[in-house]
């Protein structure tokens, strides 16, 4: 991974609001993977791991919690206290402690053996599965206080019940709950799910579709298929803000030029 240093602060983060990115909890310098991006509009009120990879699709709202190492689609709703992307620990090594694969933790290497810091760091055994990337599809709703294990995939349209512990992949449009989370039912019948996945309505802005009866799924799909098929609505294609774009916007020196570049 290649990381980009971004000077977040309360004052500089205000520059992101006109670009459709609300990130009030990002108040300190962060290192984001260069492939990180934010597709406006988004609202991120969670604590973000540092450093990390973070990709967030348009119309997604993250109301709190802690996230890292995650790719999130469009129209997702994530409640407060949700934890996504916690680090894993090795279970078949001599120890589960992070010291074995991350000796710089808390600066303990310098505290315990300042004379061997270089040797320790040169001989570290990397734990490749420490945090595999977690993936959320589109239109995913995660209830308050849920825990999503690193590396799982939450399929488009699925719902995760509050306080659930998700340790394996969730299929599209499934409703899961419990510890560990289990499938309780599906949101729609099989044919309706097939139509939803084929239509990919999340490619469009719902603000262009308020003539559609959202509360009646069959009629919604019928009308959306007509609107899309006839070309009456166009795909929503905003310019994503990548990590380097954020760096340009938030840099105290380059902020003005960066804002013009990203907004052009």
Short mmCIF file of C-alpha atoms in Angstrom, two decimals:
data_model
loop_
_atom_site.label_atom_id
_atom_site.label_comp_id
_atom_site.label_asym_id
_atom_site.label_seq_id
_atom_site.Cartn_x
_atom_site.Cartn_y
_atom_site.Cartn_z
CA UNK A 1 0.00 0.00 0.00
CA UNK A 2 1.04 3.59 -0.65
CA UNK A 3 -0.24 6.04 1.93
CA UNK A 4 -1.03 9.72 1.51
CA UNK A 5 -0.70 12.07 4.49
CA UNK A 6 -3.79 14.27 4.83
CA UNK A 7 -3.90 17.23 7.27
CA UNK A 8 -7.43 16.90 8.60
CA UNK A 9 -8.59 19.39 11.22
CA UNK A 10 -11.88 20.99 12.15
CA UNK A 11 -10.98 24.17 10.27
CA UNK A 12 -9.62 22.57 7.14
CA UNK A 13 -12.33 19.90 7.00
CA UNK A 14 -14.87 22.68 6.45
CA UNK A 15 -13.38 23.00 2.97
CA UNK A 16 -14.84 19.60 2.13
CA UNK A 17 -18.45 20.60 2.80
CA UNK A 18 -18.93 22.42 -0.54
CA UNK A 19 -17.58 19.27 -2.22
CA UNK A 20 -20.27 17.10 -0.62
CA UNK A 21 -18.09 15.44 2.02
CA UNK A 22 -19.06 15.77 5.68
CA UNK A 23 -16.28 14.46 7.94
CA UNK A 24 -16.47 16.33 11.26
CA UNK A 25 -14.72 13.59 13.26
CA UNK A 26 -11.59 13.75 11.11
CA UNK A 27 -9.71 16.27 13.26
CA UNK A 28 -6.11 15.06 13.09
CA UNK A 29 -3.58 14.11 10.44
CA UNK A 30 -4.43 10.83 8.74
CA UNK A 31 -2.68 8.52 6.32
CA UNK A 32 -5.07 7.09 3.76
CA UNK A 33 -4.16 4.48 1.18
CA UNK A 34 -3.75 6.15 -2.22
CA UNK A 35 -6.68 4.10 -3.54
CA UNK A 36 -9.03 5.56 -0.92
CA UNK A 37 -11.85 7.69 -2.29
CA UNK A 38 -15.10 9.38 -1.32
CA UNK A 39 -17.91 9.75 -3.85
CA UNK A 40 -20.02 12.78 -2.88
CA UNK A 41 -22.27 13.24 -1.12
CA UNK A 42 -21.12 11.26 1.91
CA UNK A 43 -21.32 11.77 5.66
CA UNK A 44 -18.69 10.08 7.83
CA UNK A 45 -19.04 10.60 11.58
CA UNK A 46 -17.05 7.52 12.58
CA UNK A 47 -13.59 7.24 14.03
CA UNK A 48 -11.36 6.22 11.12
CA UNK A 49 -8.36 3.95 11.62
CA UNK A 50 -4.96 5.48 10.89
CA UNK A 51 -3.43 4.44 8.51
CA UNK A 52 -6.10 2.71 6.46
CA UNK A 53 -7.86 2.09 3.16
CA UNK A 54 -11.30 3.66 2.97
CA UNK A 55 -13.64 3.81 -0.02
CA UNK A 56 -17.14 5.23 0.41
CA UNK A 57 -19.84 5.45 -2.27
CA UNK A 58 -22.33 8.26 -2.78
CA UNK A 59 -25.31 8.78 -0.47
CA UNK A 60 -23.72 6.70 2.29
CA UNK A 61 -24.11 7.84 5.89
CA UNK A 62 -21.88 6.54 8.69
CA UNK A 63 -23.27 7.83 11.99
CA UNK A 64 -20.46 6.81 14.32
CA UNK A 65 -18.43 3.83 15.44
CA UNK A 66 -14.99 2.82 14.20
CA UNK A 67 -14.06 1.80 10.66
CA UNK A 68 -10.97 0.86 8.70
CA UNK A 69 -9.86 -1.28 5.78
CA UNK A 70 -13.28 -1.18 4.15
CA UNK A 71 -14.90 -0.58 0.77
CA UNK A 72 -18.47 0.70 1.08
CA UNK A 73 -20.98 1.04 -1.74
CA UNK A 74 -23.70 3.62 -2.32
CA UNK A 75 -26.80 4.33 -0.22
CA UNK A 76 -25.49 2.53 2.86
CA UNK A 77 -26.74 3.45 6.34
CA UNK A 78 -24.40 2.61 9.22
CA UNK A 79 -25.64 3.35 12.74
CA UNK A 80 -23.57 4.57 15.72
CA UNK A 81 -21.17 2.25 17.58
CA UNK A 82 -20.65 -0.07 14.60
CA UNK A 83 -17.15 -1.55 14.36
CA UNK A 84 -15.86 -2.53 10.93
CA UNK A 85 -12.33 -3.70 10.20
CA UNK A 86 -10.89 -4.66 13.58
CA UNK A 87 -7.43 -6.17 13.45
CA UNK A 88 -7.14 -9.96 13.60
CA UNK A 89 -4.56 -11.81 15.69
CA UNK A 90 -2.68 -15.00 14.76
CA UNK A 91 -4.07 -18.07 16.50
CA UNK A 92 -1.47 -20.62 15.40
CA UNK A 93 1.68 -18.64 16.29
CA UNK A 94 3.59 -18.88 19.58
CA UNK A 95 1.58 -15.91 20.83
CA UNK A 96 -1.54 -13.99 19.88
CA UNK A 97 0.16 -10.76 20.99
CA UNK A 98 0.69 -8.04 18.40
CA UNK A 99 4.29 -7.77 19.54
CA UNK A 100 5.20 -10.79 17.40
CA UNK A 101 4.10 -9.17 14.14
CA UNK A 102 3.89 -5.45 15.06
CA UNK A 103 6.72 -4.83 17.55
CA UNK A 104 6.40 -1.04 17.35
CA UNK A 105 3.02 -1.22 19.13
CA UNK A 106 2.77 1.54 21.75
CA UNK A 107 6.49 2.21 21.26
CA UNK A 108 7.31 -0.82 23.40
CA UNK A 109 10.25 -1.84 21.23
CA UNK A 110 12.03 1.41 22.09
CA UNK A 111 11.03 1.16 25.75
CA UNK A 112 12.17 -2.43 26.25
CA UNK A 113 15.18 -2.75 23.96
CA UNK A 114 16.33 0.59 22.59
CA UNK A 115 19.62 -1.09 21.71
CA UNK A 116 17.89 -3.66 19.46
CA UNK A 117 15.22 -1.57 17.74
CA UNK A 118 16.78 -1.89 14.29
CA UNK A 119 17.32 -5.64 14.68
CA UNK A 120 13.76 -6.24 15.91
CA UNK A 121 12.20 -4.23 13.10
CA UNK A 122 14.39 -5.90 10.48
CA UNK A 123 13.37 -9.37 11.64
CA UNK A 124 9.66 -8.86 12.15
CA UNK A 125 7.42 -11.69 10.93
CA UNK A 126 4.54 -10.09 9.07
CA UNK A 127 1.02 -11.36 9.73
CA UNK A 128 -0.55 -11.07 6.28
CA UNK A 129 -4.09 -11.67 7.54
CA UNK A 130 -4.00 -8.93 10.17
CA UNK A 131 -6.80 -6.98 8.49
CA UNK A 132 -8.20 -8.24 5.18
CA UNK A 133 -10.37 -5.72 3.38
CA UNK A 134 -14.06 -5.73 4.30
CA UNK A 135 -16.60 -5.06 1.53
CA UNK A 136 -20.09 -3.63 1.77
CA UNK A 137 -22.32 -3.66 -1.29
CA UNK A 138 -24.95 -1.01 -1.98
CA UNK A 139 -28.01 -0.19 0.14
CA UNK A 140 -26.64 -1.99 3.19
CA UNK A 141 -28.11 -1.09 6.59
CA UNK A 142 -26.13 -1.93 9.74
CA UNK A 143 -27.87 -1.50 13.09
CA UNK A 144 -26.36 0.13 16.15
CA UNK A 145 -23.46 -1.58 17.87
CA UNK A 146 -22.90 -4.33 15.31
CA UNK A 147 -19.46 -5.87 14.85
CA UNK A 148 -18.35 -6.75 11.31
CA UNK A 149 -15.32 -9.02 11.16
CA UNK A 150 -12.51 -7.99 8.84
CA UNK A 151 -12.60 -9.59 5.41
CA UNK A 152 -16.30 -10.41 5.20
CA UNK A 153 -18.57 -9.25 2.38
CA UNK A 154 -22.00 -7.81 3.10
CA UNK A 155 -24.08 -8.27 -0.03
CA UNK A 156 -26.08 -5.48 -1.62
CA UNK A 157 -29.37 -4.76 0.12
CA UNK A 158 -28.63 -6.77 3.25
CA UNK A 159 -29.58 -5.69 6.78
CA UNK A 160 -27.55 -6.39 9.93
CA UNK A 161 -29.47 -6.27 13.20
CA UNK A 162 -28.30 -4.13 16.12
CA UNK A 163 -25.57 -5.66 18.33
CA UNK A 164 -25.03 -8.50 15.88
CA UNK A 165 -21.62 -10.11 15.37
CA UNK A 166 -21.03 -10.85 11.69
CA UNK A 167 -18.22 -13.36 11.11
CA UNK A 168 -19.03 -14.62 7.61
CA UNK A 169 -20.34 -13.30 4.30
CA UNK A 170 -23.96 -12.16 4.06
CA UNK A 171 -25.86 -12.72 0.77
CA UNK A 172 -27.70 -9.88 -1.00
CA UNK A 173 -30.96 -8.75 0.58
CA UNK A 174 -30.61 -11.08 3.58
CA UNK A 175 -31.59 -9.91 7.06
CA UNK A 176 -29.16 -11.23 9.67
CA UNK A 177 -29.02 -10.89 13.44
CA UNK A 178 -27.49 -12.55 16.47
CA UNK A 179 -24.13 -13.57 17.92
CA UNK A 180 -22.95 -14.91 15.57
CA UNK A 181 -25.28 -13.40 13.01
CA UNK A 182 -27.60 -15.83 11.24
CA UNK A 183 -29.99 -15.31 8.33
CA UNK A 184 -33.47 -14.62 9.66
CA UNK A 185 -35.16 -14.05 6.33
CA UNK A 186 -34.77 -12.18 3.03
CA UNK A 187 -36.21 -8.76 2.37
CA UNK A 188 -37.99 -9.84 -0.81
CA UNK A 189 -38.88 -12.92 -2.79
CA UNK A 190 -36.29 -14.44 -5.13
CA UNK A 191 -37.71 -12.89 -8.31
CA UNK A 192 -37.78 -9.39 -6.80
CA UNK A 193 -34.18 -9.74 -5.64
CA UNK A 194 -33.17 -10.81 -9.14
CA UNK A 195 -34.86 -7.71 -10.58
CA UNK A 196 -33.19 -5.41 -8.05
CA UNK A 197 -29.73 -6.80 -8.75
CA UNK A 198 -30.27 -6.66 -12.51
CA UNK A 199 -31.59 -3.09 -12.42
CA UNK A 200 -28.76 -1.72 -10.25
CA UNK A 201 -30.87 1.29 -9.31
CA UNK A 202 -28.08 2.63 -7.07
CA UNK A 203 -26.28 3.84 -10.19
CA UNK A 204 -28.80 6.68 -10.22
CA UNK A 205 -29.70 9.52 -7.88
CA UNK A 206 -32.95 8.94 -6.02
CA UNK A 207 -33.42 12.71 -6.16
CA UNK A 208 -34.22 12.21 -9.84
CA UNK A 209 -36.80 9.53 -9.01
CA UNK A 210 -39.24 11.02 -6.51
CA UNK A 211 -42.13 10.30 -8.85
CA UNK A 212 -41.50 6.63 -8.05
CA UNK A 213 -43.56 5.05 -5.20
CA UNK A 214 -40.63 3.91 -3.06
CA UNK A 215 -42.99 2.27 -0.56
CA UNK A 216 -44.34 -0.21 -3.14
CA UNK A 217 -41.48 -2.38 -4.37
CA UNK A 218 -43.20 -3.89 -7.41
CA UNK A 219 -44.39 -0.54 -8.76
CA UNK A 220 -41.01 1.01 -7.94
CA UNK A 221 -39.19 -1.54 -10.05
CA UNK A 222 -41.68 -1.21 -12.91
CA UNK A 223 -41.32 2.56 -13.04
CA UNK A 224 -37.56 2.57 -12.61
CA UNK A 225 -37.17 0.04 -15.40
CA UNK A 226 -39.22 2.34 -17.65
CA UNK A 227 -37.32 5.49 -16.62
CA UNK A 228 -33.94 3.88 -17.12
CA UNK A 229 -34.87 2.02 -20.28
CA UNK A 230 -36.27 5.15 -21.91
CA UNK A 231 -33.29 7.27 -20.90
CA UNK A 232 -35.42 9.68 -18.86
CA UNK A 233 -32.90 9.54 -16.01
CA UNK A 234 -29.14 9.46 -16.30
CA UNK A 235 -26.58 7.68 -14.17
CA UNK A 236 -25.24 9.67 -11.24
CA UNK A 237 -21.52 10.08 -11.93
CA UNK A 238 -19.89 12.54 -9.52
CA UNK A 239 -16.14 13.00 -9.50
CA UNK A 240 -14.73 10.96 -6.59
CA UNK A 241 -12.35 12.62 -4.18
CA UNK A 242 -9.25 10.44 -3.97
CA UNK A 243 -6.69 10.64 -1.19
CA UNK A 244 -4.42 12.91 -3.22
CA UNK A 245 -7.38 15.22 -3.95
CA UNK A 246 -8.10 15.51 -0.23
CA UNK A 247 -4.46 16.26 0.43
CA UNK A 248 -4.56 19.09 -2.11
CA UNK A 249 -7.80 20.53 -0.74
CA UNK A 250 -6.77 20.40 2.91
CA UNK A 251 -3.17 21.52 2.56
CA UNK A 252 -2.79 24.95 4.21
CA UNK A 253 -0.57 26.06 1.34
CA UNK A 254 -2.29 24.45 -1.63
CA UNK A 255 -5.86 24.48 -0.36
CA UNK A 256 -7.19 27.15 -2.69
CA UNK A 257 -5.65 25.63 -5.81
CA UNK A 258 -6.64 22.15 -4.70
CA UNK A 259 -10.25 23.18 -4.22
CA UNK A 260 -10.40 24.55 -7.75
CA UNK A 261 -8.81 21.39 -9.15
CA UNK A 262 -11.19 19.00 -7.42
CA UNK A 263 -14.28 21.03 -8.12
CA UNK A 264 -13.51 21.56 -11.81
#
